[in-house]
Each structure stands twice: as C-alpha cells, then as structure tokens.
Short mmCIF file of C-alpha atoms in Angstrom, two decimals:
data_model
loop_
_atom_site.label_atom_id
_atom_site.label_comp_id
_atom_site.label_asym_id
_atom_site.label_seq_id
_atom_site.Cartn_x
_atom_site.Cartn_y
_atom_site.Cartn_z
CA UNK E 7 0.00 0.00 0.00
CA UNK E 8 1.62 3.14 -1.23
CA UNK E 9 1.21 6.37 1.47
CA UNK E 10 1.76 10.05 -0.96
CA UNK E 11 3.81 12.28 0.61
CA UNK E 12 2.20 14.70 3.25
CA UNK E 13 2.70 18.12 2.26
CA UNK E 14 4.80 18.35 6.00
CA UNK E 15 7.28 15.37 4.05
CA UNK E 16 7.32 17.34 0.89
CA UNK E 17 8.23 20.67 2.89
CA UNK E 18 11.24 18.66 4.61
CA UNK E 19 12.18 17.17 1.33
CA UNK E 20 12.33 20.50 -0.28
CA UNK E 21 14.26 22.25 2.72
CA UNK E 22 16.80 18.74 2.92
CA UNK E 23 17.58 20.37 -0.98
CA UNK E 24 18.28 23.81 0.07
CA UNK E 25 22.35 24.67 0.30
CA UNK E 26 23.62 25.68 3.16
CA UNK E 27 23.94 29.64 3.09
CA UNK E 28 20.90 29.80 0.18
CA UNK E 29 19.03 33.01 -0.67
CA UNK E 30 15.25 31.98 -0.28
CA UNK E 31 12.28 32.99 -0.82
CA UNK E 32 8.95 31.30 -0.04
CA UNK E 33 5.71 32.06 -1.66
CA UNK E 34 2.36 32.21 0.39
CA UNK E 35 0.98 28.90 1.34
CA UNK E 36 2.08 25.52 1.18
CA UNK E 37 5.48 26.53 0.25
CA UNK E 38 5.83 28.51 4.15
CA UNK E 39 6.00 24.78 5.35
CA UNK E 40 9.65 24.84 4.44
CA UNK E 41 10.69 26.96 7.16
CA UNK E 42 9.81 24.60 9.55
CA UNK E 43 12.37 22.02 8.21
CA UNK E 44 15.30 23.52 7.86
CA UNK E 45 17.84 20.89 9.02
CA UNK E 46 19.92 20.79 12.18
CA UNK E 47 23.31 23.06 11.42
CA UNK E 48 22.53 24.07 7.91
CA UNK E 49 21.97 27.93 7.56
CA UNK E 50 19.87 29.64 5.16
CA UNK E 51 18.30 32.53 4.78
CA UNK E 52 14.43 33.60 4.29
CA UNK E 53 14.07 36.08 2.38
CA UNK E 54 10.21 38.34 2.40
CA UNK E 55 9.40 40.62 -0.79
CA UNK E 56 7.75 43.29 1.85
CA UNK E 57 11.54 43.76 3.03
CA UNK E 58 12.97 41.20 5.31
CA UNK E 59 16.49 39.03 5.05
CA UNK E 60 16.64 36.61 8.20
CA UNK E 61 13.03 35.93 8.59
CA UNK E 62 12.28 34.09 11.51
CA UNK E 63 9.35 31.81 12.56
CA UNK E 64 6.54 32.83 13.99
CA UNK E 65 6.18 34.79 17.58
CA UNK E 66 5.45 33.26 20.75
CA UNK E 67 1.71 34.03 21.38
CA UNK E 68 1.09 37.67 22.70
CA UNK E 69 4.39 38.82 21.20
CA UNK E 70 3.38 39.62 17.67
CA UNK E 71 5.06 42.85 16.37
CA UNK E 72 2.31 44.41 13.62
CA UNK E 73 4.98 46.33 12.08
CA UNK E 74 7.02 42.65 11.52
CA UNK E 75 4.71 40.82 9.00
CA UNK E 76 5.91 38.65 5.72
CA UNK E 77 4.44 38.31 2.34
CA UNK E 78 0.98 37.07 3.78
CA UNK E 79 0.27 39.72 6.16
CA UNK E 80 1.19 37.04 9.01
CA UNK E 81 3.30 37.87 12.11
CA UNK E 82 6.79 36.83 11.73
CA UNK E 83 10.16 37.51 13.76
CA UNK E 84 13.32 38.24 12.60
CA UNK E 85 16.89 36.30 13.30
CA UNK E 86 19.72 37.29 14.45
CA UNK E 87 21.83 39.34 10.90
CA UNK E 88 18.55 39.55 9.42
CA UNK E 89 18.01 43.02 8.02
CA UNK E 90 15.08 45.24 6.54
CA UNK E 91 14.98 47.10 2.92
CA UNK E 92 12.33 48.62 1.26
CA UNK E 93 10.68 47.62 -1.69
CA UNK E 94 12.79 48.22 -4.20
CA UNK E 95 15.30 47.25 -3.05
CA UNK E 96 13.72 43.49 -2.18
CA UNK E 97 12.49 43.24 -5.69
CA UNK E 98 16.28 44.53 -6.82
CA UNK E 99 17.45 41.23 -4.68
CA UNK E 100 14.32 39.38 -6.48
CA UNK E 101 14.76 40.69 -10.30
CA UNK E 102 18.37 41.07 -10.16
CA UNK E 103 19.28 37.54 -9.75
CA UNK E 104 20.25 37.97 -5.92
CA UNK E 105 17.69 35.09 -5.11
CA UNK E 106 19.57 31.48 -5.06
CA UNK E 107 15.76 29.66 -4.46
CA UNK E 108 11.98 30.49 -5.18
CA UNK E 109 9.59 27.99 -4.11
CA UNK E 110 5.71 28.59 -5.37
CA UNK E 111 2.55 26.81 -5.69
CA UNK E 112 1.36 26.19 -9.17
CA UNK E 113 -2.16 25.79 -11.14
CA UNK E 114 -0.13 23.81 -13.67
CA UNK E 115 3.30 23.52 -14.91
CA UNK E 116 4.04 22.93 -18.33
CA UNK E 117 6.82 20.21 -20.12
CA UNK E 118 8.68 23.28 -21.05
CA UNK E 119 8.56 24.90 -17.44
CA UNK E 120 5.80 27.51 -18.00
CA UNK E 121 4.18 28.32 -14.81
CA UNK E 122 0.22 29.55 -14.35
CA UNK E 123 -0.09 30.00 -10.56
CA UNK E 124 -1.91 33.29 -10.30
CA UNK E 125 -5.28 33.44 -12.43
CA UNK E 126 -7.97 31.28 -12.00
CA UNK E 127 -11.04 31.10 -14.84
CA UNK E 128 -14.03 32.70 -13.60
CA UNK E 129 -12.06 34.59 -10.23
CA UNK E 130 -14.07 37.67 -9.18
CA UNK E 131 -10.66 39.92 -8.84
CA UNK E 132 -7.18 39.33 -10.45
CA UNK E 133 -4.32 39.78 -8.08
CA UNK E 134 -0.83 39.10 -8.69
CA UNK E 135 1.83 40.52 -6.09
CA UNK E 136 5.59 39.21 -6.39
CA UNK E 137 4.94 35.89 -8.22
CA UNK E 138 6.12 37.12 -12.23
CA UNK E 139 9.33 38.90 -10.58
CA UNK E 140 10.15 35.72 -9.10
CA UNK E 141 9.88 33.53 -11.89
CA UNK E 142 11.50 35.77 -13.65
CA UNK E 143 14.61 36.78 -11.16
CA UNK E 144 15.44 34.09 -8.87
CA UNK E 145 18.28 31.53 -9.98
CA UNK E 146 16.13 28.48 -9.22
CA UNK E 147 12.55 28.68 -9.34
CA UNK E 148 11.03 25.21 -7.65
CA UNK E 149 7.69 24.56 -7.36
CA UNK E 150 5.33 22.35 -4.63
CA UNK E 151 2.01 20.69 -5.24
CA UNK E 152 0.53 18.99 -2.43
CA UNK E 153 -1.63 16.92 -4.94
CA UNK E 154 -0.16 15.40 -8.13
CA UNK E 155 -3.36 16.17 -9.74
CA UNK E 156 -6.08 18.73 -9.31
CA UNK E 157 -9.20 17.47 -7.16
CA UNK E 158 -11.14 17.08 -10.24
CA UNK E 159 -8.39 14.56 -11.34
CA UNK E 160 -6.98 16.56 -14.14
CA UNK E 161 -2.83 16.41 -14.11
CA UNK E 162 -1.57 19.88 -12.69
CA UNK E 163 2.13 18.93 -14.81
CA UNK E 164 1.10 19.38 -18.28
CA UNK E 165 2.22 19.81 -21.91
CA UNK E 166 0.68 23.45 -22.45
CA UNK E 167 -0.42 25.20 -19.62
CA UNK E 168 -4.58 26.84 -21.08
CA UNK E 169 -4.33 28.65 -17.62
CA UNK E 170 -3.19 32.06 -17.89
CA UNK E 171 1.07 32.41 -17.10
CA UNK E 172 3.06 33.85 -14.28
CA UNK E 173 6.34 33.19 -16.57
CA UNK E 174 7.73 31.21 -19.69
CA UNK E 175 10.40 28.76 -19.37
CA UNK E 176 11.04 29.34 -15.76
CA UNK E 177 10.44 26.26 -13.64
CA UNK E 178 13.37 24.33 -12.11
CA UNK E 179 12.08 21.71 -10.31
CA UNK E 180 8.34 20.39 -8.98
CA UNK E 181 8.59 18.22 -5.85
CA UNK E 182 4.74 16.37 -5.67
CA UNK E 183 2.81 14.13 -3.11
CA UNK E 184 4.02 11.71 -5.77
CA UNK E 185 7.51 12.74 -7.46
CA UNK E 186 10.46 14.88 -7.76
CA UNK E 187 10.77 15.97 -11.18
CA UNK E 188 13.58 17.89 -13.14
CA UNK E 189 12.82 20.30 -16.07
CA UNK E 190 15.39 19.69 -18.50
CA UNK E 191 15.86 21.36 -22.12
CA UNK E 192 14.83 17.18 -23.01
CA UNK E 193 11.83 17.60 -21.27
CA UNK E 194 10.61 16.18 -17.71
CA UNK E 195 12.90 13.91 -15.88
CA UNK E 196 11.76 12.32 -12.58
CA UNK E 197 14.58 11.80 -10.54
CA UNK E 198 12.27 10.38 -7.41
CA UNK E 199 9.30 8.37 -7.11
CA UNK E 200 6.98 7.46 -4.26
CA UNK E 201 7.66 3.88 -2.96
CA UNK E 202 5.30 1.49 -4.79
CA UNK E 203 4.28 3.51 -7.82
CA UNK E 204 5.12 2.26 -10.85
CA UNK E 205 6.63 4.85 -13.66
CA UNK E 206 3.16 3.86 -15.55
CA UNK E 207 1.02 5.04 -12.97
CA UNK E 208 3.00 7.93 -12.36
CA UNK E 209 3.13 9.01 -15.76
CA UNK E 210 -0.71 8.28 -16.23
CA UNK E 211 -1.31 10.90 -13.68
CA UNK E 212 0.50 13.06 -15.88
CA UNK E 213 -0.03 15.25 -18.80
CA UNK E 214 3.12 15.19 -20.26
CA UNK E 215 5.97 12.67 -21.43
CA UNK E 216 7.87 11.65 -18.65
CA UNK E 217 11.89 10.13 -18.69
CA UNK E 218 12.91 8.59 -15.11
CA UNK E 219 16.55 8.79 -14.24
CA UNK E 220 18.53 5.86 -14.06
CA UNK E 221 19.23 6.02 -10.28
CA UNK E 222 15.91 7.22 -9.30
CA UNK E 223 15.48 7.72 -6.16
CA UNK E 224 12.54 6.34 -4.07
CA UNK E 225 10.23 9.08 -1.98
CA UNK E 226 8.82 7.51 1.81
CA UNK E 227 5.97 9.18 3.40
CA UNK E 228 7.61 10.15 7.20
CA UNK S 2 14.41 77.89 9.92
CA UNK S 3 12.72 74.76 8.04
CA UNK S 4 10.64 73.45 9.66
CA UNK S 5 8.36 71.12 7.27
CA UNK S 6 6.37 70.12 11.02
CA UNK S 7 2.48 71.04 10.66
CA UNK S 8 0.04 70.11 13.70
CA UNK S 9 -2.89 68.04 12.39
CA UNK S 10 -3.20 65.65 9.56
CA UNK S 11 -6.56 67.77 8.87
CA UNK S 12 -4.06 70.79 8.33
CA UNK S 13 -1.28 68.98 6.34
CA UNK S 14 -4.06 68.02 3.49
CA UNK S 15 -6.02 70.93 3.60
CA UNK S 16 -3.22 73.03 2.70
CA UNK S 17 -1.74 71.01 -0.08
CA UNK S 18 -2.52 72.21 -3.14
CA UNK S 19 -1.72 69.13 -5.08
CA UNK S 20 -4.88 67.58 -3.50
CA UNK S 21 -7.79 68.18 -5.97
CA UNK S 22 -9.98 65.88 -7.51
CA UNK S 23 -8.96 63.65 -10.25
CA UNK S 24 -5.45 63.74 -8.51
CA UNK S 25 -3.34 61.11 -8.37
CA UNK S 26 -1.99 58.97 -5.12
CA UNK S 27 0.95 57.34 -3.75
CA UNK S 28 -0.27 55.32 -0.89
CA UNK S 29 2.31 53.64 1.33
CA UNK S 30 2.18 50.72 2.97
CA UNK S 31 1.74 46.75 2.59
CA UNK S 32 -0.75 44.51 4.44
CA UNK S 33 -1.82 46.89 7.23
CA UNK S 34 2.19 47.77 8.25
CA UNK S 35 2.90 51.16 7.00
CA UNK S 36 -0.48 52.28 5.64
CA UNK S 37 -0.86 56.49 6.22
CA UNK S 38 -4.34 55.68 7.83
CA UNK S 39 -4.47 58.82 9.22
CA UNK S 40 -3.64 60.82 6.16
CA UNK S 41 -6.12 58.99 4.45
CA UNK S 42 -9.01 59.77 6.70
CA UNK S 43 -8.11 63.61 6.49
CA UNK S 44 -7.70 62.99 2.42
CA UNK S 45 -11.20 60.93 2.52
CA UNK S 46 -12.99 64.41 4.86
CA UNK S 47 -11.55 66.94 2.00
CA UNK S 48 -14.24 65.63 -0.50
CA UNK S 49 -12.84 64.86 -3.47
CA UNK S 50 -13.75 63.04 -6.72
CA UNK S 51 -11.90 60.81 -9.57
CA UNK S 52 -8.75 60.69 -7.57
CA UNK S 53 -6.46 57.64 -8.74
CA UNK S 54 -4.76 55.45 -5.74
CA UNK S 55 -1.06 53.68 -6.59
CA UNK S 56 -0.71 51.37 -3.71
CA UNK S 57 0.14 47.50 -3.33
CA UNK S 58 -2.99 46.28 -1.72
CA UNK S 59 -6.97 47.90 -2.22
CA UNK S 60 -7.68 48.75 1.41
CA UNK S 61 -8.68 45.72 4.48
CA UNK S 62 -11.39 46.37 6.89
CA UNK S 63 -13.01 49.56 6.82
CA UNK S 64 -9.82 52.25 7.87
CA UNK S 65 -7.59 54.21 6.02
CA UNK S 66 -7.52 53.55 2.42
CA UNK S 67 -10.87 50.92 2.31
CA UNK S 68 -12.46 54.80 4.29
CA UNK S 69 -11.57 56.24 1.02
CA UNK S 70 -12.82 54.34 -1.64
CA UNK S 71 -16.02 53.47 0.70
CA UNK S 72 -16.92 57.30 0.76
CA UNK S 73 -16.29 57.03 -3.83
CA UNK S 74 -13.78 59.35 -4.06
CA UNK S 75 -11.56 56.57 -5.75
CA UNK S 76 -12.22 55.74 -9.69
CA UNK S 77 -9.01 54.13 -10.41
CA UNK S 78 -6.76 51.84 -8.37
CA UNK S 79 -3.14 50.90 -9.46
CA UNK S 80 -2.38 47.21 -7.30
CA UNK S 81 -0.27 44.16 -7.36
CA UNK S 82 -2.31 42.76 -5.15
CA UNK S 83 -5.82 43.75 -4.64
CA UNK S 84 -7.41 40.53 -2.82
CA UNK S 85 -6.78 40.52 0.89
CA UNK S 86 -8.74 39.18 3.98
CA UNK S 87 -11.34 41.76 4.23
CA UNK S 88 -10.74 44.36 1.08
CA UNK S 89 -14.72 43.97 0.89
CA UNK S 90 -15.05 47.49 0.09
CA UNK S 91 -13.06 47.52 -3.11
CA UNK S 92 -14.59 44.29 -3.96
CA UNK S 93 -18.10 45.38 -3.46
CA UNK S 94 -16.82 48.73 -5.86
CA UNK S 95 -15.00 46.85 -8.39
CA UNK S 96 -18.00 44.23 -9.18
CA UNK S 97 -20.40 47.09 -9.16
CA UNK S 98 -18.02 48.21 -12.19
CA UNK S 99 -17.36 51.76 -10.38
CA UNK S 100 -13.98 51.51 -10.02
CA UNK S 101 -11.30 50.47 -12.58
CA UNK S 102 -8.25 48.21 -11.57
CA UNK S 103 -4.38 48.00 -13.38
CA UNK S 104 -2.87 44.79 -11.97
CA UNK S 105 0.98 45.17 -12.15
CA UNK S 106 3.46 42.68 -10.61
CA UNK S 107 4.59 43.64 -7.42
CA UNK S 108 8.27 44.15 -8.35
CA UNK S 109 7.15 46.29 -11.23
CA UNK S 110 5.40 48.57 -9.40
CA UNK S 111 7.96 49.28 -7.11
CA UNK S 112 10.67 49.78 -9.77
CA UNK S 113 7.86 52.06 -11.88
CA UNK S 114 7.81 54.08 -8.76
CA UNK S 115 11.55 54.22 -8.15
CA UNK S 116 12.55 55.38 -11.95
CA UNK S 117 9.43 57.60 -11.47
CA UNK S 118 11.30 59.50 -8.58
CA UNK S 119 15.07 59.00 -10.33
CA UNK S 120 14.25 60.65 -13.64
CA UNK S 121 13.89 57.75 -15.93
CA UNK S 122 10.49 57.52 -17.73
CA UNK S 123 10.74 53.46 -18.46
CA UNK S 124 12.91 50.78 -18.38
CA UNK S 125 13.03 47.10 -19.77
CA UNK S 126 12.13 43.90 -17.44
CA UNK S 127 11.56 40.45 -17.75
CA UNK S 128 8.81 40.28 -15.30
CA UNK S 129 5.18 39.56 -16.93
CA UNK S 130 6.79 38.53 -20.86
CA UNK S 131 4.75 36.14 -22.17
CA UNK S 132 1.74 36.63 -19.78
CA UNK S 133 -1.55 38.80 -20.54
CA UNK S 134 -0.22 41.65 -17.95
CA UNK S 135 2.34 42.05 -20.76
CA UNK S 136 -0.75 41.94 -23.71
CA UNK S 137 0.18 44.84 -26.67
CA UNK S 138 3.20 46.43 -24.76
CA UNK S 139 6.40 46.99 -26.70
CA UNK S 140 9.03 44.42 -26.21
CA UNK S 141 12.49 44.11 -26.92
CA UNK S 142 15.38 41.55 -26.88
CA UNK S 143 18.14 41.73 -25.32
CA UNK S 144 21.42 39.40 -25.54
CA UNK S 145 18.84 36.60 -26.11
CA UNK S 146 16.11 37.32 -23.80
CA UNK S 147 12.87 38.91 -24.11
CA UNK S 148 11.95 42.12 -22.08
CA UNK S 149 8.92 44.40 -21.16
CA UNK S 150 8.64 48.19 -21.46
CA UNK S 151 7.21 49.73 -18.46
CA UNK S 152 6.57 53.33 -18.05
CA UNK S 153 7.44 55.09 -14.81
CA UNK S 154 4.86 56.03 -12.11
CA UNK S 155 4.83 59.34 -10.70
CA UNK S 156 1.96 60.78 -8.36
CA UNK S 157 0.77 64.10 -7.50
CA UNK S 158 0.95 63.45 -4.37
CA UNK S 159 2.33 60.95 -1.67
CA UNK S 160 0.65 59.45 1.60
CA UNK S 161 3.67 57.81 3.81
CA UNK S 162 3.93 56.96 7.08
CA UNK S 163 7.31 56.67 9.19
CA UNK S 164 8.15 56.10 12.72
CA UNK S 165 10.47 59.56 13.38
CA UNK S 166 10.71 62.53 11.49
CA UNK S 167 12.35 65.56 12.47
CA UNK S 168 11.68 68.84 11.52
CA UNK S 169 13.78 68.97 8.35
CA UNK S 170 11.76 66.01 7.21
CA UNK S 171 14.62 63.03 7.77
CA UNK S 172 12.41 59.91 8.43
CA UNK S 173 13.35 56.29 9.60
CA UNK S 174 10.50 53.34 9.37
CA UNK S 175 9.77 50.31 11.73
CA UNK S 176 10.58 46.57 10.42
CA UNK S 177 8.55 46.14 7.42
CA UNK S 178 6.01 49.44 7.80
CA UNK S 179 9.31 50.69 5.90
CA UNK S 180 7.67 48.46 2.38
CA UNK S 181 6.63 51.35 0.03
CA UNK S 182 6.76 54.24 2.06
CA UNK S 183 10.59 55.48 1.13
CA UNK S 184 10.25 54.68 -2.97
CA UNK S 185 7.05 56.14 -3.13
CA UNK S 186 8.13 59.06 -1.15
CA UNK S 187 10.60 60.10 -3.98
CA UNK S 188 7.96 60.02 -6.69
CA UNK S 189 5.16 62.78 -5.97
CA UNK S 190 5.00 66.48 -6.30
CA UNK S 191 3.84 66.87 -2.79
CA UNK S 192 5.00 63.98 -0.32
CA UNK S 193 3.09 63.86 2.76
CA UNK S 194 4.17 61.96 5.78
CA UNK S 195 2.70 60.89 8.76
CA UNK S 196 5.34 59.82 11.69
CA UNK S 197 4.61 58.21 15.08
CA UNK S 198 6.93 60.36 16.85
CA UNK S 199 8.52 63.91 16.25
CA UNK S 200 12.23 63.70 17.12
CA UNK S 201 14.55 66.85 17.54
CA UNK S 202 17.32 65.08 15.27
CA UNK S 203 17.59 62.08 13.25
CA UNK S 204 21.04 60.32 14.09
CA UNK S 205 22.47 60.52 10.35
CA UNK S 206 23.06 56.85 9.58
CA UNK S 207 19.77 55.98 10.32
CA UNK S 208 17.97 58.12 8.02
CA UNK S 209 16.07 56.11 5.45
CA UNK S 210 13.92 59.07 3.94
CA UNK S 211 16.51 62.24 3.79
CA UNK S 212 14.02 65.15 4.12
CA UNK S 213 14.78 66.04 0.25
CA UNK S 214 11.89 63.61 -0.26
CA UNK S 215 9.10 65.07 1.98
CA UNK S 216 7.29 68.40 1.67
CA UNK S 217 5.28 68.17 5.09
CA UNK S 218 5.29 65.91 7.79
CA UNK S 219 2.64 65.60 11.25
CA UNK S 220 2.85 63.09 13.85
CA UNK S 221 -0.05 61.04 14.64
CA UNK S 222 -0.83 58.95 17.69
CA UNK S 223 0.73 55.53 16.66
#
C-alpha cells in the first residue's frame, strides 16, 4: 500500500535540498512549510518581498510585532543578521538575480517549465503581487504541489499550460505528493518516485511525457 | 528655519494644493504595516472626486484607504495585489463596475515608482513577458532574452507613514512598515508623511527618507 507524501514530508524534502547559506524565498501557502524544516546546522536565509532578510518563525503568542509581517500579512520575527529594505530594493534582490531559491505553488506547470499559478477562470478579482518577478529573477525557481493532480483529477504537470502564465520557461524543479521531477531542455525527468508507484502510474497521472533517471530515487511518506 | 512640522493631519491636506480631484496617489504601505491611515481619513474628509490610488494592496477592513474608496472618491486603483482578507469594500466597488483596476506585478510597481522619482520615464524587465499583464506592450530583446517596457509612475501626491521625522523632514520606518513608504516618497509632487513620533534630530546613519523627499510631515498617535 503506497502512502503520498504529506505536504509536511514534501516541505522537509524540499528544505533537505536547500544549500547551506541559500538566498530563499517562499511564496504564500504551502510553500511557508519549508521553514519549519530547515535541518539541524545548515543555515539559510528567508528572504520576504515586503523587506525582510533573516526571517524568523513565527512569535510566541502575545508577542506579535504588527509592524514585523511577511508576504501574507502574518506575524513573523526576525533572526539574528537579518536586516530590513524597502521595496525596491527586495524586488532589486528578487529581479536582479540575488535570489539562489523560489519555491511557489502552481495551477499547472508545463513540459517546457511555463508556470500559471496566479489566475484562476471565472475569479471575481485578479491579483498578482511578487509571483512574475520571481519567476523571472530568482536563480532556481522550484515549485510544490501537495496533490499530483487537481481534485477534479486533471494532471496539474502538463504539456501546455490553457491557464493564464506567471512566466515562460522558468520552472526548475516540482517536488509532488508523488515525485520529484527535473525540467530539463529534453523535457521532464523524474529523478524520485513514491515507494510502490510504478513509472506507468506515475506518468498516467501526468499530462506530459515523462523520462525517469537511471538512479531514481525512491520518496517515503515520514 | 525649516521646519516642514504642521500640527494636524486635517491641516497637512487641507493646505496642499496638489490635492484636488482627479489627482493622483501614492499610498504607502503593505498589508496593514505602514499604511498612512491617518492621512487617508483627512484625504477621505476633503471631498474629493476621480482621484487615482497607486498602492500595493486595495484597502482591508473599513480604515484608512478601504475609508476612502467606501466614501467614492476613488475611480481608479493601481495594485499588485488587490485581494486581501477583508478588502470587501473595493470588492463590493470593483463588481459594481465603479472603479477600474491596473494589476501590475509587485516588483514592477515598485521599480515604476523608483525610476518615477530618479528621472527615468521606463525601463526594460523580464517580469510579466509572455503573460496577458504584458498583452500589446512593446518588447524588446536583449542578448537573447525577451523584455517588457514599463513606463514610470509618478503621483501628485504621496501618503507615507514613518516612525520619526524631524523637523527637516529626515524619516526612519519600523521593520517592514518601511515596504513602500521610502520609494514612493521620492515620486510625488507633494510627499506627505505621517510619523509616530517627532524627534529633535535624526542620528544621520539611520535616516532612510533624507528630508529632500518630503514636503510636510505631522505626527499622529501611533
């Protein structure tokens, strides 16, 4: 019986991938999991687009700051060198290549590593914030999906994205419930797979040709 | 003697001339950390019609800028991100069709504002190529990749809020209320600032705003 990762094993597979003394920035959501894994000794540092370096976890109940927030209006603290900029200056770090990681959620993700992860058919208001300046900036962009597929059971990794795009070209990496997967100039290369799914089943859950390494790895729900 | 100090917000607004209807706004502030609500509320009692808000978010709750657009002065609003927990009020507006939106990346913004206050009236970036926020704007390649034009962003006037300010207008921020509040500051005819506390002198290095960048400032109970 095959377990899919929880997104808590997917965060601490993402953060075990992070270098020690990384640049990163974490989108809203399920991506925010990875600063709760960051491994014993290893050093990296958060990055906010509202202006933080050295973002720290969140306060101790009754000891939220309102001026110290991140990029989804939550409290946060900050660690010890951490530092505050304004916004040009964090999107300078963000556009000018400054950022070694950025790790989104995604709508779909295309063969080619096109990203849609803002706009939604039918959505009452459009919003966008710092997600195109990432895909666009950062030196790695990687992206999590709790689910392999969408609840209706259509694959989220796909040969053309029909959503509308955050970037072209930009993905890096997509770490599923289900897989780790590479985007190389050959395409999609898996180069991890959840015990006890087959290549098949994983690519049948897929909407775009797959290749598996020849060491692939195998991914164990925690 | 300069001193750029007036007593009331009510005062500060009343006797800018840049404020007149179909003006347009720099409005600091990201989340609820750094937002000029008291500004706003003395902007919101002048009146006026058609003005045009730059800002990153569209207002939560029902202070400071969500006070504005609630009493219609607002026909235009300039965001990255306009959906937040509670923006009901521009929500309820922009469905009712009595209020136009321009979605720009959040990085975008920022750097329209910053080349708005530095003299430069647009610059190439690779945010939004490819995506329909880029839809029937010039383009251009460079060394191989493909770039935006985007046109700088300047403002009649500014709404900012600081922490200090002396009386030569030097102002420093707190943690991340700093956001927008010292680009946007650089890019208005008339920049208005509202500080939690007067000081009698800003310690040099710790000057974020120099008072170059602000034509009147009032303290406001924080």
């Amino acid at each position: 019986m095959m377990t899919p990762l929880s997104t808590q094993d997917i965060a601490r597979r993402v953060a075990a991938d992070i270098a020690e003394g990384a640049y990163v920035n974490l989108g809203i959501g399920l991506p925010m999991l990875v600063a709760d894994h960051i491994p014993p000794a290893r050093e990296f540092v958060l990055h906010s687009e509202n202006g933080v370096l050295g973002m720290g976890p969140a306060p101790l109940p009754g000891a939220a700051n309102p001026d110290l927030i991140n990029a989804g209006k939550q409290p946060v603290t900050l660690l010890p060198g951490g530092s505050f900029f304004h916004h040009a200056d964090s999107f300078a770090m963000i556009r000018g290549g400054h950022i070694d990681v950025s790790i989104l959620g995604a709508y779909q993700i295309a063969a080619n590593g096109d990203l849609a992860n803002w706009a939604l058919p039918g959505a009452k208001l459009p919003a966008v914030g710092g997600a195109m300046d990432l895909v666009a900036g950062a030196k790695q962009v990687w992206v999590m999906l709790a689910a392999h597929v969408a609840k209706d059971g259509q694959p989220r990794v796909v040969e053309r994205c029909d959503l509308p795009l955050t970037g072209l070209a930009c993905v890096d990496r997509i770490y599923s419930d289900l897989a780790v997967i590479e985007v190389t100039p050959k395409g999609l290369l898996v180069t991890d797979l959840l015990a006890g799914l087959t290549p098949e089943a994983l690519q049948a859950k897929t909407g775009a040709a797959l290749r598996f390494a020849q060491n692939c790895r195998v991914l164990r729900a925690a | 003697m300069i001193d750029k100090r007036y007593r009331s917000a009510a005062e500060i607004v009343a006797q800018c001339p840049s404020l007149q209807d179909g003006a347009t706004l720099l409005v600091g502030g990201f989340g609820d950390a750094g937002v000029p609500h008291q500004l706003l509320l003395a902007v919101r009692d002048l009146g006026l019609h058609d003005l045009t808000i730059i800002s990153n978010n569209a207002g939560s709750g029902d202070g400071g800028l969500a006070a504005l657009l609630q009493a219609g002065a607002v026909t235009r609003v300039v965001c990255s991100f306009p959906r937040s927990a509670g923006s009901v009020v521009f929500e309820e507006l922009y469905a009712a069709g009595r209020i136009t939106l321009e979605i720009v990346p959040q990085g975008t913004l920022a750097e329209r504002i910053r080349a708005g206050g530095a003299g430069i009236p647009a610059f190439y970036t690779p945010t939004a190529y490819g995506t329909p926020l880029a839809e029937g704007r010039e383009t251009r390649e460079f060394d191989g990749r493909h770039y935006v034009m985007e046109r700088a962003l300047r403002a009649d006037v500014a709404l900012i809020h600081a922490c200090t300010g002396d009386r030569w207008g030097n102002l420093t921020y707190a943690a991340t209320a700093r956001n927008f509040n010292p680009v946007m500051a650089t890019a208005a005819t008339s920049t208005l600032a509202e500080v939690r506390q007067l000081v009698e002198h800003t310690p040099p290095e710790t000057i974020i705003t120099p008072g170059i960048f602000v034509t009147r400032l009032v303290a406001v109970a924080a």
